[in-house]
Amino acid sequence: MTRIVDLTLPLEDGAPALGRLARPVIIPHTTHEGSKKLKQGTPDDLLTFTTTYMGMLDHSGTHIDALIHNNPDGAPIDEMPIEMFMGKAVCLDLRHVGDRGDITREDMEAAEKEAGVTVDGHIVLMCTGINERHWPNDEIVRMNPQVTAEATYWLHERGSRVHGVEGPSTDRVDENLFVNHRICRDLGMVHYEWLWNLEAVLGAGEFQFQGIPLRIKGASGSPVRALAFLE
């Protein structure tokens, strides 16, 4: 039997977002009551309906960056290989790093050992605990740890082209350095941001992961439904 664990942040109106990014707008568009005037169906059996308006960036909620996001010569989300968004994965326990801490090479090696999985081309998810500590307070956008240069190179050395984090970024955005993003740009790596519920897959060992983006032509990223498939 396969157990499916949802690793997707609930996407809702006005959810916290980085100051330089717009918050998502998710509001009623048509209501059942309002649609009565359209007189669909028959007088004694009206067919009413509801729809929702969504206005948001392609980096809203649980999302994946496209290669073009930081590299003008990189592929947009609709041209990236679909295989990049699925495959074997492991979740590393990095909760000890704490708010605004540094995730180092030593942290990655110790967490890899604890997970019991040798990283070899895996999608590597990093549980830092900031969702549990801060969601849904706006301060969460300033609390994420930094995936350091050495940690990013550690992933690349082990064939991991895709990684994922809780919180809005792999970098401490207010420092304006974007170390992880710059290395990912140079090495052709990408990452998921604002994953959710990672505590549920800690200790699971190796599992299958899917975080499939929408096929948005020319986009710099896309919201995804991130799922872990555990045996």
mmCIF file of C-alpha atoms in Angstrom:
data_model
loop_
_atom_site.group_PDB
_atom_site.id
_atom_site.type_symbol
_atom_site.label_atom_id
_atom_site.label_comp_id
_atom_site.label_asym_id
_atom_site.label_seq_id
_atom_site.Cartn_x
_atom_site.Cartn_y
_atom_site.Cartn_z
ATOM 1 C CA MET A 1 0.000 0.000 0.000
ATOM 2 C CA THR A 2 1.189 3.527 -0.824
ATOM 3 C CA ARG A 3 0.448 6.378 1.556
ATOM 4 C CA ILE A 4 0.222 9.835 0.001
ATOM 5 C CA VAL A 5 1.327 12.821 2.066
ATOM 6 C CA ASP A 6 0.347 16.304 0.904
ATOM 7 C CA LEU A 7 3.286 18.723 1.199
ATOM 8 C CA THR A 8 1.415 21.722 -0.217
ATOM 9 C CA LEU A 9 0.810 24.983 1.609
ATOM 10 C CA PRO A 10 -2.898 25.896 1.737
ATOM 11 C CA LEU A 11 -3.274 28.653 -0.863
ATOM 12 C CA GLU A 12 -5.579 31.369 0.416
ATOM 13 C CA ASP A 13 -6.442 35.007 -0.038
ATOM 14 C CA GLY A 14 -3.876 37.388 1.417
ATOM 15 C CA ALA A 15 -1.417 34.671 2.461
ATOM 16 C CA PRO A 16 1.965 35.972 3.714
ATOM 17 C CA ALA A 17 4.362 36.923 0.931
ATOM 18 C CA LEU A 18 7.738 38.585 0.681
ATOM 19 C CA GLY A 19 7.529 42.366 0.668
ATOM 20 C CA ARG A 20 8.776 42.530 -2.924
ATOM 21 C CA LEU A 21 6.092 40.067 -4.071
ATOM 22 C CA ALA A 22 2.328 40.484 -4.266
ATOM 23 C CA ARG A 23 0.111 38.482 -1.942
ATOM 24 C CA PRO A 24 -2.313 36.129 -3.691
ATOM 25 C CA VAL A 25 -5.848 37.388 -4.254
ATOM 26 C CA ILE A 26 -8.342 34.529 -4.085
ATOM 27 C CA ILE A 27 -11.929 35.741 -3.809
ATOM 28 C CA PRO A 28 -15.433 34.679 -4.906
ATOM 29 C CA HIS A 29 -16.171 35.495 -8.540
ATOM 30 C CA THR A 30 -19.619 34.003 -9.060
ATOM 31 C CA THR A 31 -21.794 32.719 -6.225
ATOM 32 C CA HIS A 32 -24.665 30.228 -6.280
ATOM 33 C CA GLU A 33 -27.024 33.017 -5.253
ATOM 34 C CA GLY A 34 -25.745 35.414 -7.907
ATOM 35 C CA SER A 35 -25.892 32.839 -10.680
ATOM 36 C CA LYS A 36 -29.661 32.341 -10.223
ATOM 37 C CA LYS A 37 -30.275 35.335 -12.498
ATOM 38 C CA LEU A 38 -28.738 33.432 -15.411
ATOM 39 C CA LYS A 39 -31.691 31.019 -15.233
ATOM 40 C CA GLN A 40 -29.732 27.934 -16.192
ATOM 41 C CA GLY A 41 -31.710 24.718 -16.249
ATOM 42 C CA THR A 42 -35.468 24.994 -15.778
ATOM 43 C CA PRO A 43 -37.628 27.203 -13.510
ATOM 44 C CA ASP A 44 -38.235 24.334 -11.103
ATOM 45 C CA ASP A 45 -34.641 23.022 -11.270
ATOM 46 C CA LEU A 46 -32.201 25.905 -11.553
ATOM 47 C CA LEU A 47 -28.586 24.975 -12.111
ATOM 48 C CA THR A 48 -26.514 27.389 -10.064
ATOM 49 C CA PHE A 49 -22.746 27.497 -9.873
ATOM 50 C CA THR A 50 -19.797 29.102 -8.157
ATOM 51 C CA THR A 51 -16.408 30.209 -9.444
ATOM 52 C CA THR A 52 -13.350 31.730 -7.748
ATOM 53 C CA TYR A 53 -11.141 34.543 -8.992
ATOM 54 C CA MET A 54 -7.411 33.965 -8.539
ATOM 55 C CA GLY A 55 -4.880 36.744 -9.048
ATOM 56 C CA MET A 56 -1.351 35.779 -8.083
ATOM 57 C CA LEU A 57 2.271 35.577 -9.122
ATOM 58 C CA ASP A 58 3.727 32.389 -10.537
ATOM 59 C CA HIS A 59 5.753 32.183 -7.300
ATOM 60 C CA SER A 60 2.735 32.038 -4.965
ATOM 61 C CA GLY A 61 2.249 29.346 -2.348
ATOM 62 C CA THR A 62 4.084 26.056 -2.782
ATOM 63 C CA HIS A 63 5.903 26.621 -6.070
ATOM 64 C CA ILE A 64 8.875 25.660 -8.194
ATOM 65 C CA ASP A 65 11.306 28.132 -9.749
ATOM 66 C CA ALA A 66 11.931 27.811 -13.465
ATOM 67 C CA LEU A 67 15.457 28.027 -14.837
ATOM 68 C CA ILE A 68 14.594 31.369 -16.459
ATOM 69 C CA HIS A 69 13.705 32.880 -13.074
ATOM 70 C CA ASN A 70 17.302 33.941 -12.430
ATOM 71 C CA ASN A 71 18.913 33.125 -15.769
ATOM 72 C CA PRO A 72 17.774 35.080 -18.846
ATOM 73 C CA ASP A 73 19.010 32.199 -20.996
ATOM 74 C CA GLY A 74 17.266 29.530 -18.923
ATOM 75 C CA ALA A 75 14.157 27.590 -19.876
ATOM 76 C CA PRO A 76 10.705 28.799 -18.810
ATOM 77 C CA ILE A 77 8.557 26.433 -16.799
ATOM 78 C CA ASP A 78 6.665 25.031 -19.814
ATOM 79 C CA GLU A 79 9.911 24.046 -21.561
ATOM 80 C CA MET A 80 11.623 22.308 -18.650
ATOM 81 C CA PRO A 81 11.746 18.489 -18.669
ATOM 82 C CA ILE A 82 8.769 17.123 -16.752
ATOM 83 C CA GLU A 83 11.112 14.527 -15.237
ATOM 84 C CA MET A 84 12.719 17.263 -13.134
ATOM 85 C CA PHE A 85 9.559 17.582 -11.077
ATOM 86 C CA MET A 86 9.315 13.986 -9.902
ATOM 87 C CA GLY A 87 11.503 11.177 -8.662
ATOM 88 C CA LYS A 88 13.214 9.697 -5.662
ATOM 89 C CA ALA A 89 13.400 12.022 -2.678
ATOM 90 C CA VAL A 90 14.470 12.323 0.921
ATOM 91 C CA CYS A 91 13.567 14.807 3.637
ATOM 92 C CA LEU A 92 16.364 16.026 5.898
ATOM 93 C CA ASP A 93 15.714 17.142 9.470
ATOM 94 C CA LEU A 94 17.272 20.594 9.838
ATOM 95 C CA ARG A 95 14.975 21.957 12.537
ATOM 96 C CA HIS A 96 17.927 22.528 14.866
ATOM 97 C CA VAL A 97 19.244 25.275 12.558
ATOM 98 C CA GLY A 98 16.544 27.626 13.843
ATOM 99 C CA ASP A 99 15.221 30.947 12.607
ATOM 100 C CA ARG A 100 17.587 32.790 10.246
ATOM 101 C CA GLY A 101 20.322 30.219 10.801
ATOM 102 C CA ASP A 102 22.821 28.858 8.280
ATOM 103 C CA ILE A 103 22.349 25.397 6.771
ATOM 104 C CA THR A 104 25.938 24.202 6.349
ATOM 105 C CA ARG A 105 27.636 21.260 4.664
ATOM 106 C CA GLU A 106 28.056 19.688 8.104
ATOM 107 C CA ASP A 107 24.334 20.073 8.762
ATOM 108 C CA MET A 108 23.520 18.342 5.479
ATOM 109 C CA GLU A 109 25.920 15.473 6.113
ATOM 110 C CA ALA A 110 24.611 14.878 9.635
ATOM 111 C CA ALA A 111 20.977 15.025 8.469
ATOM 112 C CA GLU A 112 21.736 12.659 5.582
ATOM 113 C CA LYS A 113 23.194 10.152 8.023
ATOM 114 C CA GLU A 114 20.172 10.483 10.319
ATOM 115 C CA ALA A 115 17.795 9.972 7.387
ATOM 116 C CA GLY A 116 19.570 6.757 6.430
ATOM 117 C CA VAL A 117 19.612 7.664 2.741
ATOM 118 C CA THR A 118 22.723 8.432 0.710
ATOM 119 C CA VAL A 119 21.887 11.383 -1.500
ATOM 120 C CA ASP A 120 22.521 10.354 -5.104
ATOM 121 C CA GLY A 121 20.452 12.380 -7.535
ATOM 122 C CA HIS A 122 17.596 12.727 -5.042
ATOM 123 C CA ILE A 123 15.170 15.598 -4.732
ATOM 124 C CA VAL A 124 16.222 16.840 -1.291
ATOM 125 C CA LEU A 125 13.580 18.439 0.927
ATOM 126 C CA MET A 126 14.674 20.390 4.009
ATOM 127 C CA CYS A 127 12.457 20.485 7.084
ATOM 128 C CA THR A 128 13.388 23.564 9.131
ATOM 129 C CA GLY A 129 10.229 23.891 11.217
ATOM 130 C CA ILE A 130 9.505 27.529 10.415
ATOM 131 C CA ASN A 131 5.944 26.813 9.253
ATOM 132 C CA GLU A 132 5.178 25.171 12.581
ATOM 133 C CA ARG A 133 6.787 28.033 14.485
ATOM 134 C CA HIS A 134 5.425 31.021 12.564
ATOM 135 C CA TRP A 135 2.571 30.310 10.130
ATOM 136 C CA PRO A 136 0.364 32.286 9.443
ATOM 137 C CA ASN A 137 2.103 35.332 10.937
ATOM 138 C CA ASP A 138 3.656 37.738 8.453
ATOM 139 C CA GLU A 139 6.983 37.535 10.275
ATOM 140 C CA ILE A 140 7.513 34.112 8.677
ATOM 141 C CA VAL A 141 8.880 35.758 5.524
ATOM 142 C CA ARG A 142 11.920 36.979 7.492
ATOM 143 C CA MET A 143 12.621 33.811 9.495
ATOM 144 C CA ASN A 144 13.788 31.228 6.964
ATOM 145 C CA PRO A 145 17.311 29.788 7.262
ATOM 146 C CA GLN A 146 19.951 30.309 4.588
ATOM 147 C CA VAL A 147 20.944 27.418 2.331
ATOM 148 C CA THR A 148 24.628 28.296 2.248
ATOM 149 C CA ALA A 149 26.955 28.048 -0.722
ATOM 150 C CA GLU A 150 28.676 25.007 0.753
ATOM 151 C CA ALA A 151 25.341 23.250 1.303
ATOM 152 C CA THR A 152 24.271 24.030 -2.269
ATOM 153 C CA TYR A 153 27.538 22.668 -3.678
ATOM 154 C CA TRP A 154 27.114 19.611 -1.437
ATOM 155 C CA LEU A 155 23.799 18.904 -3.164
ATOM 156 C CA HIS A 156 25.279 19.401 -6.619
ATOM 157 C CA GLU A 157 28.210 17.111 -5.875
ATOM 158 C CA ARG A 158 25.710 14.358 -5.103
ATOM 159 C CA GLY A 159 23.779 14.809 -8.328
ATOM 160 C CA SER A 160 20.813 16.606 -6.760
ATOM 161 C CA ARG A 161 19.497 19.170 -9.230
ATOM 162 C CA VAL A 162 16.295 19.876 -7.319
ATOM 163 C CA HIS A 163 15.768 20.717 -3.649
ATOM 164 C CA GLY A 164 12.969 22.229 -1.628
ATOM 165 C CA VAL A 165 12.445 24.276 1.510
ATOM 166 C CA GLU A 166 9.797 25.552 3.849
ATOM 167 C CA GLY A 167 9.252 29.286 3.840
ATOM 168 C CA PRO A 168 9.362 31.797 1.018
ATOM 169 C CA SER A 169 12.963 31.351 -0.104
ATOM 170 C CA THR A 170 16.174 29.361 0.102
ATOM 171 C CA ASP A 171 17.928 32.649 0.884
ATOM 172 C CA ARG A 172 17.486 35.298 3.579
ATOM 173 C CA VAL A 173 15.925 37.770 1.187
ATOM 174 C CA ASP A 174 16.429 40.883 3.317
ATOM 175 C CA GLU A 175 20.212 40.422 3.028
ATOM 176 C CA ASN A 176 19.901 40.795 -0.766
ATOM 177 C CA LEU A 177 22.760 38.359 -1.479
ATOM 178 C CA PHE A 178 20.791 35.382 -2.867
ATOM 179 C CA VAL A 179 23.711 32.973 -2.533
ATOM 180 C CA ASN A 180 21.688 29.829 -3.207
ATOM 181 C CA HIS A 181 19.813 31.375 -6.125
ATOM 182 C CA ARG A 182 23.043 32.525 -7.800
ATOM 183 C CA ILE A 183 24.663 29.104 -7.499
ATOM 184 C CA CYS A 184 21.513 27.411 -8.770
ATOM 185 C CA ARG A 185 21.563 29.789 -11.739
ATOM 186 C CA ASP A 186 25.164 28.871 -12.560
ATOM 187 C CA LEU A 187 24.752 25.095 -12.074
ATOM 188 C CA GLY A 188 21.314 24.602 -13.628
ATOM 189 C CA MET A 189 19.652 23.711 -10.327
ATOM 190 C CA VAL A 190 16.126 24.638 -9.231
ATOM 191 C CA HIS A 191 14.170 24.505 -6.000
ATOM 192 C CA TYR A 192 10.724 24.325 -4.504
ATOM 193 C CA GLU A 193 9.789 27.002 -1.991
ATOM 194 C CA TRP A 194 7.148 27.083 0.702
ATOM 195 C CA LEU A 195 6.681 23.366 1.101
ATOM 196 C CA TRP A 196 4.348 22.323 3.900
ATOM 197 C CA ASN A 197 3.947 19.477 6.391
ATOM 198 C CA LEU A 198 7.495 18.182 5.943
ATOM 199 C CA GLU A 199 7.479 16.822 9.496
ATOM 200 C CA ALA A 200 5.163 14.088 8.164
ATOM 201 C CA VAL A 201 7.929 12.624 5.981
ATOM 202 C CA LEU A 202 10.856 12.896 8.382
ATOM 203 C CA GLY A 203 12.247 9.441 9.057
ATOM 204 C CA ALA A 204 10.482 7.969 6.029
ATOM 205 C CA GLY A 205 13.744 7.192 4.255
ATOM 206 C CA GLU A 206 13.611 7.311 0.483
ATOM 207 C CA PHE A 207 10.222 8.037 -1.082
ATOM 208 C CA GLN A 208 8.799 9.181 -4.388
ATOM 209 C CA PHE A 209 7.976 12.850 -4.831
ATOM 210 C CA GLN A 210 5.946 14.789 -7.361
ATOM 211 C CA GLY A 211 5.523 18.551 -7.589
ATOM 212 C CA ILE A 212 4.139 19.128 -11.074
ATOM 213 C CA PRO A 213 3.912 22.750 -12.286
ATOM 214 C CA LEU A 214 1.179 24.215 -14.415
ATOM 215 C CA ARG A 215 2.081 24.476 -18.075
ATOM 216 C CA ILE A 216 2.207 28.270 -18.137
ATOM 217 C CA LYS A 217 3.809 29.468 -21.346
ATOM 218 C CA GLY A 218 6.953 31.493 -20.700
ATOM 219 C CA ALA A 219 6.508 31.569 -16.922
ATOM 220 C CA SER A 220 9.326 31.990 -14.405
ATOM 221 C CA GLY A 221 7.803 29.431 -12.056
ATOM 222 C CA SER A 222 4.525 27.828 -11.084
ATOM 223 C CA PRO A 223 2.441 26.786 -8.097
ATOM 224 C CA VAL A 224 2.476 23.019 -7.649
ATOM 225 C CA ARG A 225 0.656 20.305 -5.716
ATOM 226 C CA ALA A 226 3.555 18.686 -3.890
ATOM 227 C CA LEU A 227 3.006 15.048 -2.931
ATOM 228 C CA ALA A 228 5.121 12.384 -1.238
ATOM 229 C CA PHE A 229 4.386 8.717 -1.959
ATOM 230 C CA LEU A 230 5.439 6.512 0.945
ATOM 231 C CA GLU A 231 5.511 2.719 0.938
#
